[in-house]
mmCIF file of C-alpha atoms and ligand atoms in Angstrom:
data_model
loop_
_atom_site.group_PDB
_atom_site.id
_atom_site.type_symbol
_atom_site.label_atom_id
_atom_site.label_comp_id
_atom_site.label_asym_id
_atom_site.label_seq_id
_atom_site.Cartn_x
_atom_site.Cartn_y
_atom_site.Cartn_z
ATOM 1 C CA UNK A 5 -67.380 -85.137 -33.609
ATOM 2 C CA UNK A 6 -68.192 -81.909 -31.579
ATOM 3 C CA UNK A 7 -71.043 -79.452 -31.874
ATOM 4 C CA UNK A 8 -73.562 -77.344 -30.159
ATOM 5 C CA UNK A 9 -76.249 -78.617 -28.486
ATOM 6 C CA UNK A 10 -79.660 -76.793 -29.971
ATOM 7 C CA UNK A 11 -82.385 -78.437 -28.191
ATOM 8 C CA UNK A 12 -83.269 -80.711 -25.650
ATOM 9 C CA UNK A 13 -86.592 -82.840 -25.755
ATOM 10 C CA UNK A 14 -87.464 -85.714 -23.619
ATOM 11 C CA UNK A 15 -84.303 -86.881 -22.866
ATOM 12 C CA UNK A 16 -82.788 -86.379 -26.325
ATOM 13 C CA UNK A 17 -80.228 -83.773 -27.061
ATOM 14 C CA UNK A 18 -80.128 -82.417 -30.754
ATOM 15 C CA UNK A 19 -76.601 -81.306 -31.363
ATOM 16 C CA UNK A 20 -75.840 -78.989 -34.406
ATOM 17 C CA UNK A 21 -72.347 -80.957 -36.240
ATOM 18 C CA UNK A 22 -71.909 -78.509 -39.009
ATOM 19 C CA UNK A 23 -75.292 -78.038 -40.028
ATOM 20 C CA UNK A 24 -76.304 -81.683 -39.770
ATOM 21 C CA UNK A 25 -78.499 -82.027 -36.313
ATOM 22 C CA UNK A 26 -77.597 -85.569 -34.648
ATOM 23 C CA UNK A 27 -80.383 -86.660 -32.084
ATOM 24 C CA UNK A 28 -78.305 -87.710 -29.205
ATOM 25 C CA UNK A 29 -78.746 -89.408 -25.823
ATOM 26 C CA UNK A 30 -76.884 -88.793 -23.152
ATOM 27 C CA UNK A 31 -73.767 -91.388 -21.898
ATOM 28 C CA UNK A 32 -74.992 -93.283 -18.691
ATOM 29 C CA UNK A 33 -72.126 -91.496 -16.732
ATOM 30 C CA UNK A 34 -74.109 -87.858 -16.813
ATOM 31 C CA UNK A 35 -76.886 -89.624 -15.096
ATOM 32 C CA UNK A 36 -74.219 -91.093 -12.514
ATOM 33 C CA UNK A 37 -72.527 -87.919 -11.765
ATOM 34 C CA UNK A 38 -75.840 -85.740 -11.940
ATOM 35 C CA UNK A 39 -74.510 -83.617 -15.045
ATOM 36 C CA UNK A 40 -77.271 -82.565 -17.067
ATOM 37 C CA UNK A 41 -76.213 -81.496 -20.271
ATOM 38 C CA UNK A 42 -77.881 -78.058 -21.380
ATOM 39 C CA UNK A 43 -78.809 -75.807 -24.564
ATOM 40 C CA UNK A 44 -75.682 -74.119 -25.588
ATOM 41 C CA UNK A 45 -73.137 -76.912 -24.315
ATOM 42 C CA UNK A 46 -70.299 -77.429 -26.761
ATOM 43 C CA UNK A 47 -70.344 -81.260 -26.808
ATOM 44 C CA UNK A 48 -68.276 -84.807 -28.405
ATOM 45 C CA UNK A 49 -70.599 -86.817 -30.001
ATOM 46 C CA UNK A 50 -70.079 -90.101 -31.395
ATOM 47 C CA UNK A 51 -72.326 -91.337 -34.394
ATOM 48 C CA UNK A 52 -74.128 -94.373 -34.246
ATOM 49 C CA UNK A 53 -76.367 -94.552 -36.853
ATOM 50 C CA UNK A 54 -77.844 -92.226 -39.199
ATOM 51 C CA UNK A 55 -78.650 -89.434 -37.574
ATOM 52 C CA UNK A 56 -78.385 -90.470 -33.841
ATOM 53 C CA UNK A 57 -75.297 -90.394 -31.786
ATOM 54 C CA UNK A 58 -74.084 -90.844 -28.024
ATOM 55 C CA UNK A 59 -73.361 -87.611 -26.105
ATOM 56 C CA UNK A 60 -69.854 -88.012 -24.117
ATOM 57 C CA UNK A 61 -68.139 -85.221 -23.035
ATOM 58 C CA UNK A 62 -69.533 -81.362 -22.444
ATOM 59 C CA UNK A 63 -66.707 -78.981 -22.680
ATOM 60 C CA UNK A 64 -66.604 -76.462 -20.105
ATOM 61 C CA UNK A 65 -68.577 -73.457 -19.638
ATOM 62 C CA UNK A 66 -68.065 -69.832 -20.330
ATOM 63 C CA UNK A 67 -71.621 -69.837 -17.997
ATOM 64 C CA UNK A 68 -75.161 -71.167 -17.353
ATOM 65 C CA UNK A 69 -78.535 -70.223 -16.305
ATOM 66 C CA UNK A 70 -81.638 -71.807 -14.432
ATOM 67 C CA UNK A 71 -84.065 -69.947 -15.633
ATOM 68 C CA UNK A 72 -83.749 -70.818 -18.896
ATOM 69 C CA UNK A 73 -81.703 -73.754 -18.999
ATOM 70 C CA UNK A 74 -79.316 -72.663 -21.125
ATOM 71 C CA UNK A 75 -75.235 -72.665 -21.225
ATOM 72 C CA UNK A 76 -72.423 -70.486 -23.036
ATOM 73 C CA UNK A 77 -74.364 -67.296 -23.788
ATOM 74 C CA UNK A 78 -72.505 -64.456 -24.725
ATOM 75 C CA UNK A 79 -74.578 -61.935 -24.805
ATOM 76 C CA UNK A 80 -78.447 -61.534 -23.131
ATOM 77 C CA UNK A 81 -80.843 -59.224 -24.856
ATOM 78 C CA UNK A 82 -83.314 -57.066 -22.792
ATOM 79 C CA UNK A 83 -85.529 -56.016 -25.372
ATOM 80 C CA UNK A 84 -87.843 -53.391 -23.920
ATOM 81 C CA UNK A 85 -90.646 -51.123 -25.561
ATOM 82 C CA UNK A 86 -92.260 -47.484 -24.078
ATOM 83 C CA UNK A 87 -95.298 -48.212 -26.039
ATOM 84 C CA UNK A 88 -97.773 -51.126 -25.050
ATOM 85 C CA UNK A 89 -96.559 -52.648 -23.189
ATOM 86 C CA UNK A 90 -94.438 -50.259 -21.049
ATOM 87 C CA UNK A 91 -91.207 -52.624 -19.525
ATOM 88 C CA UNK A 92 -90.440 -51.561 -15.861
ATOM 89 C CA UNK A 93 -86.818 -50.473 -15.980
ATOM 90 C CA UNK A 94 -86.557 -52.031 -12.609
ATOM 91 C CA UNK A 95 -86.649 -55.570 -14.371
ATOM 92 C CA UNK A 96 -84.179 -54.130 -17.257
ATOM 93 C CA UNK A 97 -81.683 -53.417 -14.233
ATOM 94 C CA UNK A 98 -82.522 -56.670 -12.715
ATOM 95 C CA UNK A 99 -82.211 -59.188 -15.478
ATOM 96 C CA UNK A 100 -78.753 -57.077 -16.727
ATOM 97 C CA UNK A 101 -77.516 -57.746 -13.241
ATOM 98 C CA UNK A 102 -77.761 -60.615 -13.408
ATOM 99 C CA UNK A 103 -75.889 -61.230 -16.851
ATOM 100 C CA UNK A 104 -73.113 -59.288 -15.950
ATOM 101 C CA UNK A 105 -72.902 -61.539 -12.471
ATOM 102 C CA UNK A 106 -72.822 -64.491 -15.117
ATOM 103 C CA UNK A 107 -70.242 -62.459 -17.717
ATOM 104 C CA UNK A 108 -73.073 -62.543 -20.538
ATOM 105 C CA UNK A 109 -72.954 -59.033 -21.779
ATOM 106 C CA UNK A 110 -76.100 -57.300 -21.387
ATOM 107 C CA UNK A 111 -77.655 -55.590 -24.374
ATOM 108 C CA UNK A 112 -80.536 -53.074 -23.801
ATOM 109 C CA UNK A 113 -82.996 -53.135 -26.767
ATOM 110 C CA UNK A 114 -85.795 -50.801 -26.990
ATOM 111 C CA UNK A 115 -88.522 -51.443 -29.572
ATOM 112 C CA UNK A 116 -91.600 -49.552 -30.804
ATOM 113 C CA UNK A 117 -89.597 -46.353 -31.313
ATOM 114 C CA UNK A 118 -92.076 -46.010 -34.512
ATOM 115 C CA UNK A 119 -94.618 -45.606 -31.593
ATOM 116 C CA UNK A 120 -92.429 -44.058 -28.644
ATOM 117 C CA UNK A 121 -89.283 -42.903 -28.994
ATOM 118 C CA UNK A 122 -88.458 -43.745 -25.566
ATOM 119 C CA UNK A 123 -85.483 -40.951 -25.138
ATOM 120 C CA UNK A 124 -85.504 -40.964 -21.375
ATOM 121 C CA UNK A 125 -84.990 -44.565 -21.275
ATOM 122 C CA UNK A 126 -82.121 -44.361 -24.216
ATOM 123 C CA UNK A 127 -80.412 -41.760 -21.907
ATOM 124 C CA UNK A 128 -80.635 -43.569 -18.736
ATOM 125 C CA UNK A 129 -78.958 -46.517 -20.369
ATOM 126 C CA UNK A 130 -76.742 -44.731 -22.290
ATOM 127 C CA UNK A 131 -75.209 -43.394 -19.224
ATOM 128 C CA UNK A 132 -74.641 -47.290 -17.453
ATOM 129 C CA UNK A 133 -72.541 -47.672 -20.427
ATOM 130 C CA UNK A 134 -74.802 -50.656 -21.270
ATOM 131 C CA UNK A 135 -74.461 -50.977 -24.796
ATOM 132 C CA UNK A 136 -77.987 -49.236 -25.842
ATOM 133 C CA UNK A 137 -80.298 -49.467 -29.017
ATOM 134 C CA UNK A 138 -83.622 -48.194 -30.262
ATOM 135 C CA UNK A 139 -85.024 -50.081 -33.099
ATOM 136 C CA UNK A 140 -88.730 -50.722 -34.246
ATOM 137 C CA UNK A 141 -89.236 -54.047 -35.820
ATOM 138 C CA UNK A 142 -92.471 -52.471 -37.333
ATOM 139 C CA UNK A 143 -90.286 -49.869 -39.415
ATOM 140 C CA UNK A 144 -87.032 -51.840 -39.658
ATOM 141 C CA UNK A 145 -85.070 -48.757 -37.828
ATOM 142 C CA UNK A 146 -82.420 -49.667 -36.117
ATOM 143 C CA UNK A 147 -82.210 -53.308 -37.450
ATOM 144 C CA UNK A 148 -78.586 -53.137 -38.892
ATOM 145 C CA UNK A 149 -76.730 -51.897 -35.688
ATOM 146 C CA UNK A 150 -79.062 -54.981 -34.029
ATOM 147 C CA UNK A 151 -78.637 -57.834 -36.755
ATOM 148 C CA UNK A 152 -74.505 -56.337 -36.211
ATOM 149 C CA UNK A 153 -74.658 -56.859 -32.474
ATOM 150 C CA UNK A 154 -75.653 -60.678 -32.467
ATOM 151 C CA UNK A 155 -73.222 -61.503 -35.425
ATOM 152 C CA UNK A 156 -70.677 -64.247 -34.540
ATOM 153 C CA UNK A 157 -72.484 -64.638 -30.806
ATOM 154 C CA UNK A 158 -75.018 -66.403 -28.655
ATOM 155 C CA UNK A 159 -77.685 -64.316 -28.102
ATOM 156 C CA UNK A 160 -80.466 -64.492 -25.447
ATOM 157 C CA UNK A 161 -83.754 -63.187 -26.177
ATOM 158 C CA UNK A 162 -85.453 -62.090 -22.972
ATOM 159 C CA UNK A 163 -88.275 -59.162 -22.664
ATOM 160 C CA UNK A 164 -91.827 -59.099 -21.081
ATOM 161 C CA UNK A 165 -94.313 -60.805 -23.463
ATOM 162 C CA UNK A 166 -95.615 -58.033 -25.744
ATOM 163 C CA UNK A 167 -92.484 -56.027 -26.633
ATOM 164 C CA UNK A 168 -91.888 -57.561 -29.756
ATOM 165 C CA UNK A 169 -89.664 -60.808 -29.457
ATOM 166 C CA UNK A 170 -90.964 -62.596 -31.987
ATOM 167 C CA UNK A 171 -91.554 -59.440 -34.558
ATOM 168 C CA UNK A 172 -87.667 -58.552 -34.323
ATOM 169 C CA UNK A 173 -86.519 -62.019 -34.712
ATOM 170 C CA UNK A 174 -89.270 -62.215 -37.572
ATOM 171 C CA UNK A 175 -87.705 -59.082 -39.274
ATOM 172 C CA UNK A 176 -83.862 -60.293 -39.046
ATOM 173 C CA UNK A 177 -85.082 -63.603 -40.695
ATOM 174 C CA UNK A 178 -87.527 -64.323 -42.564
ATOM 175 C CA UNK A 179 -86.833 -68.063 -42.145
ATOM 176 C CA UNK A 180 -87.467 -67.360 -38.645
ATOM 177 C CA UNK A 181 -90.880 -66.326 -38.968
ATOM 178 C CA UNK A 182 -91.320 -69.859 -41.005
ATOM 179 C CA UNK A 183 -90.259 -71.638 -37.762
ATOM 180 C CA UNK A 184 -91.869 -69.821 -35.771
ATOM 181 C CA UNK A 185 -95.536 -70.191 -37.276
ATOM 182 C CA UNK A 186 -94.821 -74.190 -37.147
ATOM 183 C CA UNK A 187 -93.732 -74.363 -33.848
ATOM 184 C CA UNK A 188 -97.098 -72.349 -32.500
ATOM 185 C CA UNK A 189 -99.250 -74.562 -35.198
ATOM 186 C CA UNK A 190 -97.819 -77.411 -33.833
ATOM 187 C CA UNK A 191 -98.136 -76.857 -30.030
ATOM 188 C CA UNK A 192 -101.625 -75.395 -30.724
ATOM 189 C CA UNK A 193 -101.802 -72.822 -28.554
ATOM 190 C CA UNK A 194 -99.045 -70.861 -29.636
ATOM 191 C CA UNK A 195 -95.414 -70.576 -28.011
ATOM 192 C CA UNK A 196 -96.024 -68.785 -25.250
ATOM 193 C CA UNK A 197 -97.570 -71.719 -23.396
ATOM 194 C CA UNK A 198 -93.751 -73.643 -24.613
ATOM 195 C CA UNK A 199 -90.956 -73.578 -21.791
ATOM 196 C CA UNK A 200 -88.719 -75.197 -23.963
ATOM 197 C CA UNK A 201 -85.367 -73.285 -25.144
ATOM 198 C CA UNK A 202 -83.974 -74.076 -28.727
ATOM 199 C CA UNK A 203 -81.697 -72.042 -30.495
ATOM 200 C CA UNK A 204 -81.910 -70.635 -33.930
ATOM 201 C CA UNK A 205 -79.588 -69.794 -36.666
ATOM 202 C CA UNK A 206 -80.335 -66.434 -37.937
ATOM 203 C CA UNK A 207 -79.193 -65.383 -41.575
ATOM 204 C CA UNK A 208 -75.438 -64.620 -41.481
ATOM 205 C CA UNK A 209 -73.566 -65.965 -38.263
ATOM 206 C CA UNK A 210 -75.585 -64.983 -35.408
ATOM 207 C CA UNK A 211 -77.406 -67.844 -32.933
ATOM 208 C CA UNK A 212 -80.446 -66.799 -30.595
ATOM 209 C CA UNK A 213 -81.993 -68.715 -27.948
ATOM 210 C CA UNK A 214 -85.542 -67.814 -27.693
ATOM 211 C CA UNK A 215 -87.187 -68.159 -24.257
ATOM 212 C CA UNK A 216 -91.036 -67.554 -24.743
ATOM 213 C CA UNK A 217 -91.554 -65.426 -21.144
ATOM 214 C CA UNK A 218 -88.330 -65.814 -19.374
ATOM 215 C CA UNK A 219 -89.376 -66.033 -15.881
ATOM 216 C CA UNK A 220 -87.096 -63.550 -14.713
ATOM 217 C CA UNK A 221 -88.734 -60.150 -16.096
ATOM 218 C CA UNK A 222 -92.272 -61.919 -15.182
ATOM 219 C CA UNK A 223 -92.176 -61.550 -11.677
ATOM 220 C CA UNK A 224 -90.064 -59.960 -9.073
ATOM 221 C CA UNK A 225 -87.854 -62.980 -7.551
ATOM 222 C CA UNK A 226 -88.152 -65.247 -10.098
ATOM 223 C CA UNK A 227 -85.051 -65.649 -12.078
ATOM 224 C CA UNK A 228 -81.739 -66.401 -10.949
ATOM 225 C CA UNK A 229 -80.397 -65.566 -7.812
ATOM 226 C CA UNK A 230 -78.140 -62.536 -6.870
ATOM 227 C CA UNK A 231 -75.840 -62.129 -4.041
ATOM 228 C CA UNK A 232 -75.550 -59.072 -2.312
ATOM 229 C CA UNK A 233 -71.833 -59.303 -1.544
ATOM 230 C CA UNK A 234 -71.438 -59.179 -5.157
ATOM 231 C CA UNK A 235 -74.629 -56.916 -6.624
ATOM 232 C CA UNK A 236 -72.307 -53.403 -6.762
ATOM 233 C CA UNK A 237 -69.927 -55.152 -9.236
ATOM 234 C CA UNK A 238 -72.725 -56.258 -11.330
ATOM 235 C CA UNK A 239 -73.925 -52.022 -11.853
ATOM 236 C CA UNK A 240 -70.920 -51.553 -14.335
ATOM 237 C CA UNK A 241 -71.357 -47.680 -13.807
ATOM 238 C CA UNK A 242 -70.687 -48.655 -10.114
ATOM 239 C CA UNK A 243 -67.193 -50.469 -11.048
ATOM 240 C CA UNK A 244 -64.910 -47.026 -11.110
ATOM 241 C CA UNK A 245 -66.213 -46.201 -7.407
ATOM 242 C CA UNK A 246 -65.843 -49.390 -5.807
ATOM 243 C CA UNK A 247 -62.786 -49.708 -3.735
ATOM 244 C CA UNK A 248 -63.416 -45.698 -2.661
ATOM 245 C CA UNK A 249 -65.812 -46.147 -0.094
ATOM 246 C CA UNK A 250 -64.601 -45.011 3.827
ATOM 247 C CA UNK A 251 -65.680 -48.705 4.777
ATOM 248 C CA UNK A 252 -64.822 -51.990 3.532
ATOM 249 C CA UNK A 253 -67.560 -54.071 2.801
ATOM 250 C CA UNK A 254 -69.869 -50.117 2.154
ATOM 251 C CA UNK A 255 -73.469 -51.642 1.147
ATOM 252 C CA UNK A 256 -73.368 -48.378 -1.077
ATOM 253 C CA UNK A 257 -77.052 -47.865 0.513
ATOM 254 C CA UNK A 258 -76.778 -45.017 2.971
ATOM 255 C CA UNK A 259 -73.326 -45.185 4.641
ATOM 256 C CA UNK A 260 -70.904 -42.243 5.093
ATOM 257 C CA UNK A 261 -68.266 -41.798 3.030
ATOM 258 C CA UNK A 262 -69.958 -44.064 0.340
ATOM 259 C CA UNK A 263 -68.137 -43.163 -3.238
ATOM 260 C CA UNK A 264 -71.105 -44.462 -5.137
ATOM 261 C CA UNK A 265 -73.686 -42.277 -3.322
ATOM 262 C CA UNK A 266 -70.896 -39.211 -3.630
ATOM 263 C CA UNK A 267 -71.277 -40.273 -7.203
ATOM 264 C CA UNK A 268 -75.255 -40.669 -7.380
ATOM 265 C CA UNK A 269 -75.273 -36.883 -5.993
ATOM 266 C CA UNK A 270 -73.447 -35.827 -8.243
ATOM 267 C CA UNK A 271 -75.187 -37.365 -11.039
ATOM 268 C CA UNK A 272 -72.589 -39.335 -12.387
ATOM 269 C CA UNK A 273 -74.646 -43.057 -11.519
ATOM 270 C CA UNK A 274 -78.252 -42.246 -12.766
ATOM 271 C CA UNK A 275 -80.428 -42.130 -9.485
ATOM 272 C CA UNK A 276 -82.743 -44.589 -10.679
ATOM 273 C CA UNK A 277 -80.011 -47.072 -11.504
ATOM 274 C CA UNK A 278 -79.152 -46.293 -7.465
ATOM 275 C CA UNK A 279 -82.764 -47.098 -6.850
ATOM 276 C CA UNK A 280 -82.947 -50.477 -8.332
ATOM 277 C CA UNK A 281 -79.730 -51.354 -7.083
ATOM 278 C CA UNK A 282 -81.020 -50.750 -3.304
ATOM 279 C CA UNK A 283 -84.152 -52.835 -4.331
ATOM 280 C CA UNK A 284 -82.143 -55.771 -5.317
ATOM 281 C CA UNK A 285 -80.222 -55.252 -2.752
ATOM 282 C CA UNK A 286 -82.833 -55.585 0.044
ATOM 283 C CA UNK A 287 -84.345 -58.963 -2.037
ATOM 284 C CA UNK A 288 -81.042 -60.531 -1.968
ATOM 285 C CA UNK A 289 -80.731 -60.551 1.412
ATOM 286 C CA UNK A 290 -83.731 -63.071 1.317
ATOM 287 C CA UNK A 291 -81.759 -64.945 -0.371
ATOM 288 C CA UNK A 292 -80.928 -68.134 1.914
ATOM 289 C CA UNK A 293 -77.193 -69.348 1.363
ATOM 290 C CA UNK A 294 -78.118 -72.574 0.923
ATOM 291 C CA UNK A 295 -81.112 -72.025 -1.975
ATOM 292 C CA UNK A 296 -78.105 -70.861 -3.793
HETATM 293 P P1 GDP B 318 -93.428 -60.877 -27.964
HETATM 294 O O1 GDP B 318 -94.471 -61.343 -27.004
HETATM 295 O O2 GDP B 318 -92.322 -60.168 -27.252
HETATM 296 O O3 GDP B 318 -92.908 -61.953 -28.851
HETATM 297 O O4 GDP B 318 -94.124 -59.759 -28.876
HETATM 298 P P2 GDP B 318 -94.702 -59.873 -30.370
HETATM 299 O O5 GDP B 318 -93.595 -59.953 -31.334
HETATM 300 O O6 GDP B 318 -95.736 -60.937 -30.414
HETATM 301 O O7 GDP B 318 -95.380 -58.429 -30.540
HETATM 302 C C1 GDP B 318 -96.501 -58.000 -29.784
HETATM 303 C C2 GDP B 318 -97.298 -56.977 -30.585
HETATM 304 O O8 GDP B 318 -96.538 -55.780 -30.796
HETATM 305 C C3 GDP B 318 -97.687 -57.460 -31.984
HETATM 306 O O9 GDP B 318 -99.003 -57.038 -32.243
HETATM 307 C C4 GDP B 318 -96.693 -56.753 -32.888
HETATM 308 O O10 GDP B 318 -97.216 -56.543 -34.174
HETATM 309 C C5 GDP B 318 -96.457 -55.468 -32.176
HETATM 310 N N1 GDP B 318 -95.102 -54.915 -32.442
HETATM 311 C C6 GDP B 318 -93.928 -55.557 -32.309
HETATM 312 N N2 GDP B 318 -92.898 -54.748 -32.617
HETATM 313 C C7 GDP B 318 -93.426 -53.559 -32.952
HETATM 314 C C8 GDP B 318 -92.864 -52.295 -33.362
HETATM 315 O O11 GDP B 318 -91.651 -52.090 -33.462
HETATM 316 N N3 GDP B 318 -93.743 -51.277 -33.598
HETATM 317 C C9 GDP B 318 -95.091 -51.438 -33.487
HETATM 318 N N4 GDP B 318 -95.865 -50.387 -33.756
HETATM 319 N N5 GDP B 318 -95.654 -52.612 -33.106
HETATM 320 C C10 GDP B 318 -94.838 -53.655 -32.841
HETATM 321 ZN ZN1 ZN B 319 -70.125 -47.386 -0.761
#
């Protein structure tokens, strides 16, 4: 049988067969050959008993992250708000780099537009040609085009704690918010202080992983690595400039002859976008080969 792997919990895997979840442990070989299977794996499972089954194969990977642990997502979420609290678009442009390094489309969200409706931020996005959405999950604006966007897709839920994870998902399911209130009742101190990933079915076709404070818009280097050599492909509004610089190899930071800062100037590449790009820059050149 094959299906999706949906959680993973002390060694067991819980793999979605149709609807029917199959606890499953791992064959000995992933051990042996230091494969760890991960949320989002497409997997063969064999039944044997009720229930339970024996994980053997993973099928290959579209992708995978760290930080979550989490494989095959199509499309990563940056839900953001201009109300309280107010997401640095520094971590936006950081955590969208780093899906489009990993081919997971990115997906800007901005909530609270009931509160703020965050028009500088729409624009800035709007011009990356990062698909771009402003939604309120108090008013239910903006919900269609969202609940559209994840249909038929794995989603990744990512956003600093506060913007309103947990009230969209809440207002695209109302299961969800079932779930939800056991899961927090059940860990006690609500799911914030959970690291574990688990994906949910949402009404209609669409799957979500939710990642209670993914790491990488917490802090400034957490998160996954990014390589510099490859950070200018990973600005998409960069892509139609690169290739044009005077010099191969142009860090696009302050050489002459650069097309991207021709392009900058002329305010085709939003000069903040620039800005963040130069930051990540800089960090990934702490980045030691060999932590990769
Ligand atoms: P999470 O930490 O990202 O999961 O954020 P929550 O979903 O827990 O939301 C944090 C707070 O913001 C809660 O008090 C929500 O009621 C509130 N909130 C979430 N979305 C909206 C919204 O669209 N508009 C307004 N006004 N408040 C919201
Ligand atoms: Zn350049």
């Amino acid at each position: 049988m094959t299906g999706l792997i949906v959680k993973a919990l002390s060694g067991f895997y819980y793999v979605d067969c149709g609807g029917d979840i199959i606890q499953c442990k791992p064959r000995g070989k992933f051990r042996y050959e230091k494969v760890s299977p991960l949320v989002g794996d497409r997997v063969d499972i064999t039944p044997t008993e009720p229930g339970k089954g024996r994980l053997d194969t993973i099928h290959p990977r579209k992708n995978q992250f760290q930080r979550p642990a989490v494989a095959n997502m199509d499309q990563m979420i940056l839900i953001a708000s201009q109300a309280i609290p107010v997401t640095d678009p520094f971590l936006i442009d950081r955590v969208a780099a780093i899906a489009e390094l990993k081919d997971c489309e990115p997906i800007v969200v901005i909530n609270k537009c009931d509160l703020n409706p965050a028009e500088e931020l729409f624009q800035r996005y709007q011009a990356t040609g990062i698909r771009t959405m402003r939604v309120s999950a108090e008013t239910g604006e903006g919900l269609e085009e969202l609940a559209a966007c994840l249909h038929g897709k794995i989603s990744v839920f990512t956003g600093n704690s506060g913007v309103g994870k947990s009230s969209l998902l809440n207002a695209l399911d109302e299961q969800f918010q079932i779930e939800t209130g056991e899961i927090s009742k059940k860990l006690g101190r609500g799911r914030h202080t959970t690291r574990h990933v688990e994906l949910f079915r949402l009404e209609g076709d669409a799957i979500i992983a939710d990642t209670p404070g993914f790491s990488a818009f917490d802090n400034e280097k957490g998160g996954e690595p990014l390589d510099k050599d490859t950070l200018d492909r990973s600005f998409r509004e960069f892509r139609p400039y690169l290739g044009q610089c005077r010099f191969i190899g142009c860090a696009h930071i302050k050489e002459k002859g650069c097309a991207v800062l021709a392009a900058v100037k002329a305010g085709d590449i939003p000069k903040s976008r620039h800005r963040s790009y130069v930051r990540l820059y800089e960090l990934a050149k702490e980045n030691k080969p060999w932590e990769k």
